[in-house]
Amino acid sequence: MLPENALLYGTGLSFLSPSQIKAVTHHTGPCEVIAGPGSGKTAVITSRTAHLISTHHVDPSNILTITFTRSAALEMAARAGRLMGDRASFVTYGTFHSVFLNILRHTYRFTSDNIITYSTQIGLLREISEALKIELSDRNRTLSGLLCEISRVKCSPSINTDLKGGGFESAFIDSASFSELFKRYKKRMSDLRLIDFDDMMLLSLELFKNRPETLERWQERFIFIQVDEFQDLDKVQYELLKLLSGKYKNLFAVGDDDQSIYGFRGADPSIMMNFSEDYPGAEMLYLSENFRSDPEIVSAAGKVIAQNSLRLKKNVVPGLEREEGDGEKAVDIREFKDRDLETEALKEIYDKACKDPKEASGNMAILLRTNELLSYFAEKLSMLGIPFKCRDRINNIYDNFIAEDILDYLSVAGGDMRRSLFYKIMNRPYRGISRNAVSGEMVSESEILKFHRGDLKTTAEIRRLFMNLKMLSKMKPYAAVHYILYGMGYERYLKSLSSKKKQEDGEFIRTALEIRECAKPFRSAVSWMEAIEDYRGELERINRREDKKEENTGLCLMTMHASKGLEFDEVFLFDVNERIIPYHKACLPEEREEERRLFYTAMTRAKKRLHLWYIRDNTGKKMERSAFLDVLCKDQDEDPEN
């Protein structure tokens, strides 16, 4: 760690490792720095900035440092201020979007008012889908997915943006509907004179290509360009950087191809691997020491990522020695029968840490592969009484249409016979019951049977439904959900809906089984519903981030993607199973390699202890240990303690 104002007094470099010094003292010309986890890349960038100003007398206003998050930009600016004092304020620190919005502001007079918000984007898509009569199941998730697909189409040179002839295969709706939705979305944005983050990049690229005098003006402004998280660039962003650095070639790119985890946003690790081809003679430097993690964690993570073939060859080594007297293994690989035992083991460790003031119970994190798991474990932690914070917005599993259907079934079975409630479930699955069968506000079996008299098939279905509702009223929630699925045909309904909505086969069923698991601890539908309301309130508080000022305290729950750039004393990776890590949709070799990079990134968030846990059973389905663990387990005889 560099002391404040170290470079002002000429002592800064003595606090850096030899490889860091080599990077910090790079002056002109292109340079790619391969910076492994915990290698001090932020310190290198800020120290190099100070070195350029103090040693080479570079005008601070000619230095541009681009990061991917506003918080990273603010942190770098703060560090630079401590190193250089007032001179740091003239250096430009910003995200891609803030930097290029500023460029567009000078040319097109765009302001922040022209940037569309996420909620407005979702609102536009909802309006357009309703106008096109596109039926959307699990609406919020589908609209968010469509927004990602629109972004991919806009930023991918390989996709014909007019989408004629199909052009793009949506995972949510048919190609013709997506094409029309895409076209109307772009027109509405134009009519409202709004731009999104993709438009900022595309408009800037068009500006630089069509107005060379404008490009040259910005090239003269930003003579030295530094880029953090270089592995996260997409092709449009890289093209912009090449143009902006084209005159002086002073591009200093820092990143780690092994931590390229945003392929779904267009990030392309091949940009890093091809850097020397785009910039012949570029200096290649390696920051190979991990100053964050225990040596055992560094070794385990290295064995995992070495299984990837598409990567720059490197050898990350520990920069720290193991603390004396710490006999506990730094890497804990364990098998559990199910998630209940997994979370019980977590509670044991958490409770022990809370009792020991030397333990950092407030510096633990649970990292999960998906938002769905985030929702599941958020409820589990609430039930166990473990306080937690979350960087992601947690989607409430009970807001899912499947949960709503199941709870409506239980409410009707419990005696709530309102027509509006009954109509939601009467034809899920289809039973042929007419919406005209009930004249008043309350439902009665006799009235519905009378309306359908003469229709033997439908009346048989009605009698069976009401008989099943009586049976449900006597069941505990877990058994009731199971019976709704397999005794009342709701599973068949979900499979049919899955095929109709182009959802992956089994995805709806997995959600239903997760909901069934949530019901397991409760003895009555009433107690379950009361707990759901309590959980909903807790989730609203967490999502509002009322305790944001204390974000660094307490157990952190987040997705693996959200953990990028963070570090914790103790990290738990739950459900390290095939079809979860790696994700079940990752079938191609390059997709599995990105999944392994994500796993590696999550592993290297841990400083002192890393727990890699997997389960044998999930909602009655046999689970397999992730193949990513094979390289760590092949020499150890597994003997589960549970």
XYZ file of C-alpha atoms in Angstrom:
642
model
C 0.000 0.000 0.000
C 1.397 3.388 -0.997
C 1.467 6.073 1.711
C -0.407 9.267 0.970
C 1.540 11.785 -1.147
C 4.323 9.194 -1.614
C 4.977 10.125 -5.218
C 5.013 13.828 -4.439
C 8.043 13.192 -2.282
C 9.712 10.732 -4.642
C 9.275 7.653 -2.432
C 6.324 5.952 -4.142
C 8.082 3.323 -6.238
C 9.819 1.715 -3.269
C 6.455 0.473 -2.028
C 5.717 -1.420 -5.260
C 6.754 -4.893 -6.416
C 9.213 -5.153 -9.342
C 6.443 -6.076 -11.812
C 4.279 -3.187 -10.570
C 7.214 -0.763 -10.923
C 7.705 -1.890 -14.510
C 4.052 -1.108 -15.291
C 4.021 2.189 -13.394
C 7.107 3.485 -15.191
C 5.820 2.697 -18.693
C 5.850 6.060 -20.469
C 4.747 6.214 -24.109
C 3.424 3.789 -26.672
C 0.846 1.013 -26.365
C 1.043 -1.332 -23.391
C -1.114 -4.223 -22.240
C -0.885 -5.185 -18.579
C -2.187 -8.653 -17.704
C -3.275 -8.118 -14.094
C -4.367 -11.198 -12.162
C -6.718 -11.133 -9.149
C -5.428 -9.150 -6.184
C -2.405 -7.920 -8.143
C -2.864 -4.237 -7.263
C -3.981 -2.983 -10.664
C -5.810 0.022 -9.211
C -2.656 1.041 -7.354
C -0.680 0.601 -10.569
C -3.007 2.823 -12.615
C -3.145 5.611 -10.033
C 0.614 5.393 -9.370
C 1.355 5.507 -13.091
C -0.842 8.597 -13.394
C 1.176 10.275 -10.650
C 4.435 9.105 -12.255
C 3.472 10.573 -15.642
C 2.771 13.930 -13.996
C 5.654 14.026 -11.495
C 8.433 12.451 -13.565
C 7.463 13.090 -17.186
C 5.655 16.408 -16.551
C 2.566 15.334 -18.480
C -0.278 17.849 -18.285
C -2.927 16.157 -16.038
C -5.703 17.351 -18.349
C -4.194 15.202 -21.135
C -4.750 11.988 -19.153
C -7.955 9.968 -19.502
C -8.650 6.944 -17.274
C -11.684 4.848 -18.166
C -13.306 2.357 -15.802
C -16.502 0.342 -15.987
C -18.275 1.568 -12.867
C -18.800 4.972 -11.330
C -17.621 3.693 -7.946
C -14.324 2.496 -9.474
C -13.830 5.895 -11.120
C -14.473 7.688 -7.820
C -12.093 5.379 -5.963
C -9.313 6.004 -8.488
C -9.866 9.749 -8.336
C -9.704 9.648 -4.520
C -6.495 7.599 -4.549
C -4.934 9.914 -7.111
C -5.828 12.879 -4.919
C -3.999 11.313 -1.992
C -0.947 10.693 -4.186
C -0.821 13.994 -6.069
C -2.872 16.537 -4.227
C -4.693 19.192 -6.264
C -3.078 18.192 -9.553
C -5.185 15.018 -9.596
C -8.363 17.035 -10.092
C -7.361 17.838 -13.683
C -7.158 14.161 -14.682
C -10.343 12.789 -16.292
C -11.701 9.688 -14.548
C -14.941 8.210 -15.787
C -16.909 5.300 -17.151
C -17.216 4.711 -20.886
C -20.700 6.145 -20.747
C -19.842 9.297 -18.809
C -16.795 10.014 -20.987
C -18.568 9.604 -24.293
C -21.751 11.336 -23.135
C -19.524 14.329 -22.448
C -18.153 14.093 -25.998
C -21.683 13.898 -27.412
C -22.715 16.828 -25.214
C -20.139 19.050 -26.919
C -21.341 18.087 -30.408
C -25.036 17.292 -30.143
C -25.925 19.119 -26.903
C -27.098 15.895 -25.289
C -27.609 16.017 -21.521
C -28.443 13.442 -18.875
C -32.128 14.200 -19.568
C -31.705 12.486 -22.928
C -30.639 9.207 -21.318
C -33.486 6.763 -20.969
C -33.903 5.123 -17.580
C -34.246 1.377 -17.139
C -37.831 1.717 -15.884
C -38.753 3.765 -18.972
C -37.150 1.156 -21.238
C -39.180 -1.599 -19.592
C -42.310 0.570 -19.818
C -41.806 1.115 -23.561
C -41.315 -2.592 -24.181
C -44.430 -3.381 -22.146
C -46.516 -0.898 -24.179
C -45.180 -2.197 -27.488
C -45.674 -5.867 -26.577
C -49.258 -5.148 -25.526
C -49.903 -3.236 -28.771
C -48.522 -6.176 -30.759
C -50.575 -8.592 -28.608
C -47.432 -10.520 -27.653
C -48.221 -12.750 -24.680
C -45.435 -12.705 -22.090
C -45.173 -15.183 -19.243
C -43.129 -14.088 -16.224
C -43.383 -10.565 -17.658
C -40.644 -8.747 -15.727
C -38.020 -11.388 -16.433
C -39.020 -11.626 -20.109
C -38.969 -7.853 -20.677
C -35.537 -7.630 -19.054
C -34.333 -10.459 -21.308
C -35.731 -8.757 -24.411
C -33.917 -5.559 -23.451
C -30.612 -7.479 -23.323
C -31.353 -8.998 -26.725
C -32.078 -5.569 -28.226
C -28.731 -4.364 -26.879
C -26.946 -7.352 -28.408
C -28.527 -6.715 -31.812
C -27.628 -3.010 -31.763
C -23.996 -3.602 -30.818
C -23.246 -6.673 -32.898
C -21.811 -5.983 -36.368
C -22.665 -9.555 -37.373
C -26.412 -9.033 -36.977
C -28.357 -7.201 -39.655
C -30.042 -4.489 -37.596
C -33.095 -4.244 -39.839
C -33.630 -7.940 -38.950
C -34.994 -8.708 -42.406
C -35.319 -12.386 -43.043
C -35.246 -13.250 -39.369
C -31.735 -11.950 -38.638
C -31.917 -12.735 -34.913
C -33.369 -15.623 -32.944
C -34.922 -14.424 -29.686
C -35.025 -16.749 -26.694
C -38.384 -15.291 -25.634
C -40.595 -14.593 -28.671
C -40.712 -15.569 -32.329
C -38.415 -13.836 -34.840
C -41.161 -11.885 -36.619
C -42.481 -10.472 -33.331
C -38.974 -9.580 -32.164
C -38.238 -7.810 -35.453
C -41.360 -5.658 -35.138
C -40.761 -5.014 -31.431
C -37.175 -3.936 -32.180
C -38.280 -1.577 -34.959
C -41.000 0.085 -32.855
C -38.707 0.388 -29.840
C -36.085 2.251 -31.895
C -38.742 4.564 -33.365
C -40.219 5.384 -29.949
C -36.749 6.191 -28.635
C -36.140 8.470 -31.605
C -39.527 10.189 -31.244
C -38.791 10.902 -27.578
C -35.213 12.007 -28.402
C -33.888 9.501 -25.910
C -30.723 7.443 -26.094
C -29.531 4.440 -24.116
C -25.992 3.406 -23.223
C -25.577 1.479 -26.491
C -26.620 4.553 -28.476
C -23.946 6.629 -26.712
C -21.249 4.298 -27.995
C -22.710 3.967 -31.498
C -23.299 7.716 -31.914
C -19.758 8.451 -30.698
C -18.349 5.946 -33.169
C -20.336 7.501 -35.994
C -19.156 10.962 -34.899
C -15.467 9.983 -34.900
C -15.705 8.275 -38.293
C -17.655 11.031 -40.029
C -15.988 14.086 -38.484
C -12.195 13.687 -38.471
C -11.706 17.211 -37.150
C -13.794 16.370 -34.071
C -11.836 13.161 -33.554
C -8.521 15.025 -33.782
C -9.664 17.589 -31.226
C -10.331 14.812 -28.700
C -7.104 13.009 -29.622
C -5.200 16.188 -28.723
C -7.156 16.459 -25.481
C -6.537 12.860 -24.357
C -2.942 12.084 -25.300
C -2.562 9.404 -22.592
C -5.401 6.889 -22.249
C -5.641 4.270 -19.494
C -8.328 1.584 -19.417
C -9.214 -0.560 -16.425
C -11.009 -3.943 -16.754
C -9.886 -4.159 -20.377
C -11.287 -7.699 -20.654
C -14.833 -6.340 -20.355
C -14.739 -4.290 -23.581
C -17.069 -5.068 -26.436
C -16.147 -4.489 -30.079
C -17.770 -1.039 -30.307
C -15.967 0.243 -27.213
C -12.653 -1.117 -28.480
C -13.165 0.528 -31.865
C -13.764 3.835 -30.095
C -10.550 3.426 -28.101
C -8.543 2.616 -31.212
C -9.806 5.782 -32.879
C -9.249 7.952 -29.815
C -5.694 6.647 -29.293
C -4.959 6.508 -33.014
C -2.721 9.589 -33.219
C -0.358 9.036 -30.267
C -0.898 5.304 -29.579
C -0.485 5.894 -25.832
C -3.019 3.272 -24.807
C -2.341 1.619 -21.442
C -4.767 -1.309 -21.132
C -5.072 -3.219 -17.849
C -7.128 -6.368 -17.489
C -7.296 -10.113 -17.041
C -8.718 -12.316 -19.784
C -9.327 -14.997 -17.127
C -11.909 -12.676 -15.558
C -13.837 -11.919 -18.745
C -17.356 -12.830 -17.578
C -19.708 -10.538 -19.492
C -20.111 -12.360 -22.799
C -23.874 -11.836 -22.565
C -23.188 -8.070 -22.764
C -20.865 -8.460 -25.736
C -17.535 -8.513 -23.844
C -14.942 -10.279 -25.963
C -11.765 -11.713 -24.357
C -10.195 -12.124 -27.807
C -9.685 -8.333 -27.792
C -7.035 -8.813 -25.117
C -5.473 -11.765 -26.892
C -5.199 -9.871 -30.189
C -3.906 -6.600 -28.712
C -0.347 -7.078 -30.008
C -1.721 -7.569 -33.546
C -3.659 -4.303 -33.385
C -0.704 -2.508 -31.788
C 2.510 -3.999 -33.224
C 5.431 -3.524 -30.850
C 3.169 -3.037 -27.833
C 4.782 -3.798 -24.505
C 3.240 -6.798 -22.692
C 3.548 -6.791 -18.897
C 2.327 -9.244 -16.262
C 1.187 -8.555 -12.698
C 1.320 -12.150 -11.515
C 1.359 -11.848 -7.729
C -1.914 -12.181 -5.839
C -1.613 -9.996 -2.714
C -5.218 -10.727 -1.664
C -5.717 -14.458 -1.150
C -4.263 -17.210 0.985
C -1.682 -19.262 -0.995
C -3.953 -22.319 -0.853
C -6.767 -20.322 -2.490
C -4.394 -18.963 -5.159
C -3.240 -22.507 -5.953
C -6.785 -23.926 -6.153
C -8.030 -21.096 -8.387
C -4.989 -21.488 -10.629
C -5.658 -25.208 -11.125
C -9.259 -24.474 -12.098
C -8.572 -21.735 -14.662
C -5.659 -23.671 -16.190
C -8.286 -26.026 -17.668
C -9.332 -23.278 -20.103
C -7.656 -23.383 -23.505
C -8.614 -19.930 -24.836
C -6.488 -17.765 -22.588
C -3.203 -15.915 -22.338
C -0.764 -18.223 -20.597
C 0.216 -16.947 -17.173
C 1.135 -18.191 -13.716
C -0.433 -16.306 -10.819
C 1.568 -16.840 -7.622
C 0.825 -15.953 -3.989
C 2.059 -12.544 -2.883
C 1.264 -13.349 0.753
C 2.487 -16.010 3.156
C 0.105 -18.166 5.178
C -0.638 -16.707 8.606
C 1.187 -18.612 11.352
C -0.901 -20.741 13.646
C -3.804 -21.004 11.195
C -4.239 -24.777 11.020
C -7.668 -24.590 9.313
C -7.678 -25.370 5.611
C -8.170 -22.294 3.470
C -10.155 -24.240 0.834
C -13.095 -26.265 2.138
C -14.692 -28.621 -0.427
C -17.774 -30.353 0.931
C -20.715 -32.425 -0.216
C -24.187 -32.126 1.360
C -27.306 -34.184 0.946
C -29.417 -31.104 0.172
C -29.665 -27.344 0.573
C -31.138 -27.591 4.055
C -27.944 -29.199 5.359
C -25.890 -26.745 3.309
C -27.524 -23.755 4.983
C -27.364 -25.381 8.423
C -23.575 -25.693 8.016
C -23.435 -22.027 7.043
C -25.353 -21.065 10.188
C -22.901 -23.006 12.359
C -19.942 -21.156 10.855
C -21.722 -17.809 11.025
C -22.775 -18.245 14.662
C -19.234 -19.264 15.635
C -17.817 -16.208 13.872
C -20.283 -13.927 15.666
C -19.147 -15.255 19.061
C -15.443 -14.787 18.288
C -14.494 -11.071 18.114
C -11.383 -12.025 16.146
C -13.490 -13.518 13.389
C -14.765 -11.230 10.653
C -18.425 -12.248 10.682
C -19.144 -8.982 8.943
C -16.787 -9.864 6.109
C -18.411 -12.984 4.730
C -20.091 -13.425 1.362
C -22.313 -16.010 -0.285
C -21.856 -15.955 -4.062
C -24.498 -17.591 -6.250
C -24.761 -18.296 -9.951
C -28.253 -16.931 -10.690
C -30.803 -14.408 -9.502
C -33.242 -17.274 -8.923
C -30.852 -18.800 -6.386
C -30.421 -15.354 -4.865
C -34.141 -15.208 -4.171
C -34.183 -18.733 -2.741
C -31.252 -18.229 -0.368
C -32.446 -14.764 0.666
C -35.577 -16.408 2.045
C -33.501 -19.184 3.656
C -31.281 -16.664 5.451
C -34.324 -14.741 6.652
C -35.833 -17.920 8.095
C -32.530 -18.803 9.816
C -32.339 -15.331 11.350
C -29.053 -14.487 9.633
C -28.905 -10.753 8.759
C -27.601 -10.059 5.271
C -27.128 -7.361 2.687
C -27.302 -7.661 -1.067
C -25.713 -5.660 -3.880
C -28.109 -7.105 -6.456
C -31.785 -6.374 -6.570
C -33.401 -9.563 -5.302
C -36.379 -10.717 -7.308
C -39.057 -12.111 -5.034
C -39.787 -15.690 -6.060
C -43.363 -15.156 -4.867
C -43.868 -12.484 -7.536
C -43.493 -15.203 -10.161
C -46.749 -16.195 -11.879
C -46.214 -19.821 -10.803
C -46.056 -18.830 -7.134
C -49.137 -16.652 -7.589
C -51.043 -19.581 -9.120
C -50.032 -21.952 -6.312
C -50.946 -19.468 -3.584
C -54.265 -18.747 -5.317
C -55.014 -22.486 -5.326
C -54.308 -22.619 -1.590
C -56.433 -19.544 -0.910
C -59.410 -20.991 -2.787
C -58.906 -24.333 -1.013
C -58.853 -22.428 2.277
C -62.321 -21.011 1.609
C -61.701 -17.766 -0.293
C -64.274 -18.248 -3.051
C -64.159 -14.816 -4.660
C -64.856 -15.037 -8.368
C -61.791 -12.958 -9.310
C -59.524 -15.402 -7.431
C -61.219 -18.574 -8.679
C -61.027 -17.439 -12.299
C -57.228 -17.232 -12.031
C -56.842 -20.954 -11.416
C -59.946 -22.633 -12.819
C -58.354 -23.348 -16.220
C -54.761 -23.880 -15.145
C -54.680 -26.571 -16.463
C -57.506 -26.164 -18.964
C -60.778 -27.631 -17.718
C -63.230 -25.947 -20.102
C -64.869 -23.787 -17.398
C -66.545 -20.688 -18.825
C -65.937 -17.195 -17.416
C -69.715 -16.698 -17.677
C -70.425 -19.523 -15.245
C -70.623 -17.296 -12.146
C -73.146 -14.461 -11.900
C -72.219 -13.013 -8.515
C -69.052 -12.115 -6.638
C -68.746 -15.512 -4.937
C -68.292 -18.923 -6.541
C -70.355 -22.012 -5.806
C -69.835 -25.491 -7.238
C -73.543 -25.967 -7.859
C -73.865 -22.785 -9.941
C -70.896 -23.703 -12.154
C -72.234 -27.261 -12.619
C -75.680 -25.874 -13.497
C -74.165 -23.556 -16.139
C -72.331 -26.479 -17.771
C -75.102 -29.083 -17.487
C -75.186 -31.264 -20.547
C -71.403 -31.034 -21.026
C -70.347 -34.303 -19.403
C -66.591 -33.789 -19.851
C -66.569 -30.305 -18.294
C -68.869 -31.254 -15.419
C -66.565 -34.185 -14.625
C -63.610 -31.764 -14.569
C -65.541 -29.365 -12.283
C -66.400 -32.128 -9.801
C -62.783 -33.309 -9.811
C -61.504 -29.739 -9.227
C -63.725 -29.137 -6.198
C -62.906 -32.561 -4.775
C -59.196 -31.759 -5.140
C -59.666 -28.362 -3.469
C -61.212 -30.091 -0.440
C -58.233 -32.448 -0.293
C -55.807 -29.506 -0.516
C -57.446 -27.803 2.450
C -56.358 -30.710 4.689
C -52.726 -30.847 3.507
C -49.599 -29.180 4.797
C -48.144 -26.655 2.307
C -45.352 -28.898 0.958
C -47.734 -31.783 0.254
C -50.300 -29.369 -1.169
C -47.863 -27.870 -3.659
C -46.749 -31.365 -4.668
C -50.377 -32.379 -5.207
C -51.169 -29.250 -7.253
C -48.237 -30.119 -9.511
C -48.687 -33.845 -9.950
C -52.214 -34.624 -8.785
C -54.083 -31.715 -10.362
C -52.224 -31.422 -13.670
C -50.411 -28.132 -13.042
C -47.092 -29.687 -14.113
C -48.617 -30.583 -17.508
C -49.916 -27.035 -17.803
C -46.407 -25.641 -17.183
C -44.832 -27.965 -19.762
C -47.408 -26.941 -22.339
C -46.913 -23.251 -21.509
C -43.137 -23.685 -21.689
C -43.403 -25.014 -25.239
C -45.877 -22.314 -26.275
C -43.768 -19.460 -24.836
C -40.460 -20.807 -26.202
C -39.088 -21.196 -22.698
C -36.476 -23.856 -22.115
C -38.060 -27.169 -21.257
C -38.007 -27.657 -17.509
C -37.390 -24.041 -16.487
C -40.937 -23.491 -15.228
C -40.858 -26.867 -13.468
C -37.627 -25.957 -11.664
C -39.249 -22.751 -10.406
C -42.293 -24.691 -9.193
C -40.075 -27.151 -7.333
C -38.160 -24.293 -5.700
C -41.483 -22.924 -4.460
C -42.384 -26.368 -3.131
C -39.096 -26.406 -1.189
C -39.911 -22.994 0.290
C -43.146 -24.472 1.669
C -41.392 -27.317 3.523
C -40.921 -25.661 6.967
C -44.570 -24.595 7.363
C -47.405 -26.523 8.969
C -50.276 -24.551 7.455
C -51.015 -22.415 4.407
C -51.864 -19.510 6.720
C -48.462 -19.566 8.466
C -46.714 -19.833 5.093
C -48.588 -16.836 3.685
C -47.855 -14.789 6.798
C -44.151 -15.608 6.429
C -44.319 -14.608 2.758
C -45.681 -11.182 3.710
C -42.925 -10.727 6.314
C -40.327 -11.755 3.751
C -41.787 -9.341 1.195
C -41.356 -6.457 3.631
C -37.785 -7.510 4.467
C -36.959 -7.744 0.773
C -38.320 -4.265 0.090
C -36.091 -2.878 2.843
C -33.018 -4.640 1.439
C -33.753 -3.565 -2.138
C -34.214 0.044 -1.009
C -30.709 -0.156 0.512
C -31.753 1.736 3.654
C -28.509 0.571 5.276
C -26.279 1.532 2.356
C -23.832 3.408 4.582
C -23.099 0.139 6.372
C -22.720 -1.874 3.182
C -19.353 -3.289 4.240
C -20.750 -4.886 7.399
C -22.867 -8.002 7.717
C -23.086 -11.108 5.561
C -23.207 -10.213 1.859
C -25.414 -12.163 -0.531
C -24.871 -11.622 -4.246
C -24.483 -13.207 -7.641
C -21.028 -14.156 -8.865
C -21.226 -11.447 -11.520
C -21.934 -8.762 -8.912
C -18.934 -9.840 -6.812
C -16.449 -8.778 -9.484
C -13.895 -6.337 -8.053
C -14.794 -7.101 -4.413
C -13.007 -9.094 -1.734
C -14.055 -10.818 1.496
C -12.284 -12.670 4.292
C -14.550 -15.685 3.868
C -16.456 -16.704 0.741
C -19.106 -19.414 0.320
C -19.861 -20.753 -3.155
C -23.069 -22.760 -2.852
C -24.394 -25.408 -5.249
C -21.184 -26.018 -7.197
C -23.063 -28.602 -9.248
C -23.377 -29.397 -12.918
C -26.213 -27.430 -14.564
C -25.757 -24.698 -11.950
C -21.993 -24.050 -12.144
C -21.557 -24.334 -15.083
C -25.027 -23.076 -15.983
C -27.245 -25.542 -17.815
C -27.491 -23.304 -20.889
C -23.700 -23.320 -21.377
C -23.325 -26.099 -23.951
C -20.661 -24.884 -26.383
C -16.962 -25.119 -25.382
C -16.555 -21.329 -25.370
C -19.647 -20.973 -23.153
C -18.286 -23.474 -20.633
C -14.969 -21.623 -20.652
C -16.762 -18.396 -19.724
C -18.535 -20.277 -16.931
C -15.143 -21.438 -15.670
C -13.853 -17.852 -15.802
C -16.869 -16.789 -13.720
C -16.147 -19.540 -11.186
C -12.475 -18.503 -11.054
C -13.445 -14.868 -10.511
C -15.752 -15.888 -7.655
C -13.066 -18.092 -6.050
C -10.546 -15.254 -6.077
C -12.827 -12.945 -4.087
C -11.771 -14.896 -0.963
C -8.902 -13.684 1.194
C -8.666 -16.193 4.081
C -11.199 -18.984 3.555
C -13.059 -20.357 0.557
C -15.941 -22.843 0.870
C -16.818 -24.821 -2.283
C -20.011 -26.718 -1.448
C -22.198 -28.929 -3.598
C -25.342 -30.973 -3.010
C -26.486 -34.496 -3.929
C -30.197 -33.795 -4.150
C -32.311 -30.834 -5.223
C -36.096 -31.120 -4.879
C -35.873 -34.886 -5.407
C -33.536 -34.692 -8.391
C -30.081 -36.269 -8.206
C -27.333 -33.688 -8.617
C -23.785 -34.121 -9.880
C -20.732 -32.321 -8.578
C -19.461 -29.646 -10.988
C -16.742 -30.860 -13.343
C -14.903 -27.653 -12.410
C -14.120 -29.263 -9.037
C -12.652 -32.444 -10.513
C -9.166 -30.985 -10.779
C -9.285 -30.128 -7.054
C -10.839 -33.400 -5.892
C -9.048 -36.032 -7.960
C -6.374 -36.635 -5.295
C -8.677 -36.480 -2.306
C -10.953 -39.214 -1.032
C -14.300 -37.607 -0.472
C -15.778 -38.356 2.917
C -18.828 -36.090 3.542
C -19.122 -35.054 7.167
C -22.857 -34.650 7.014
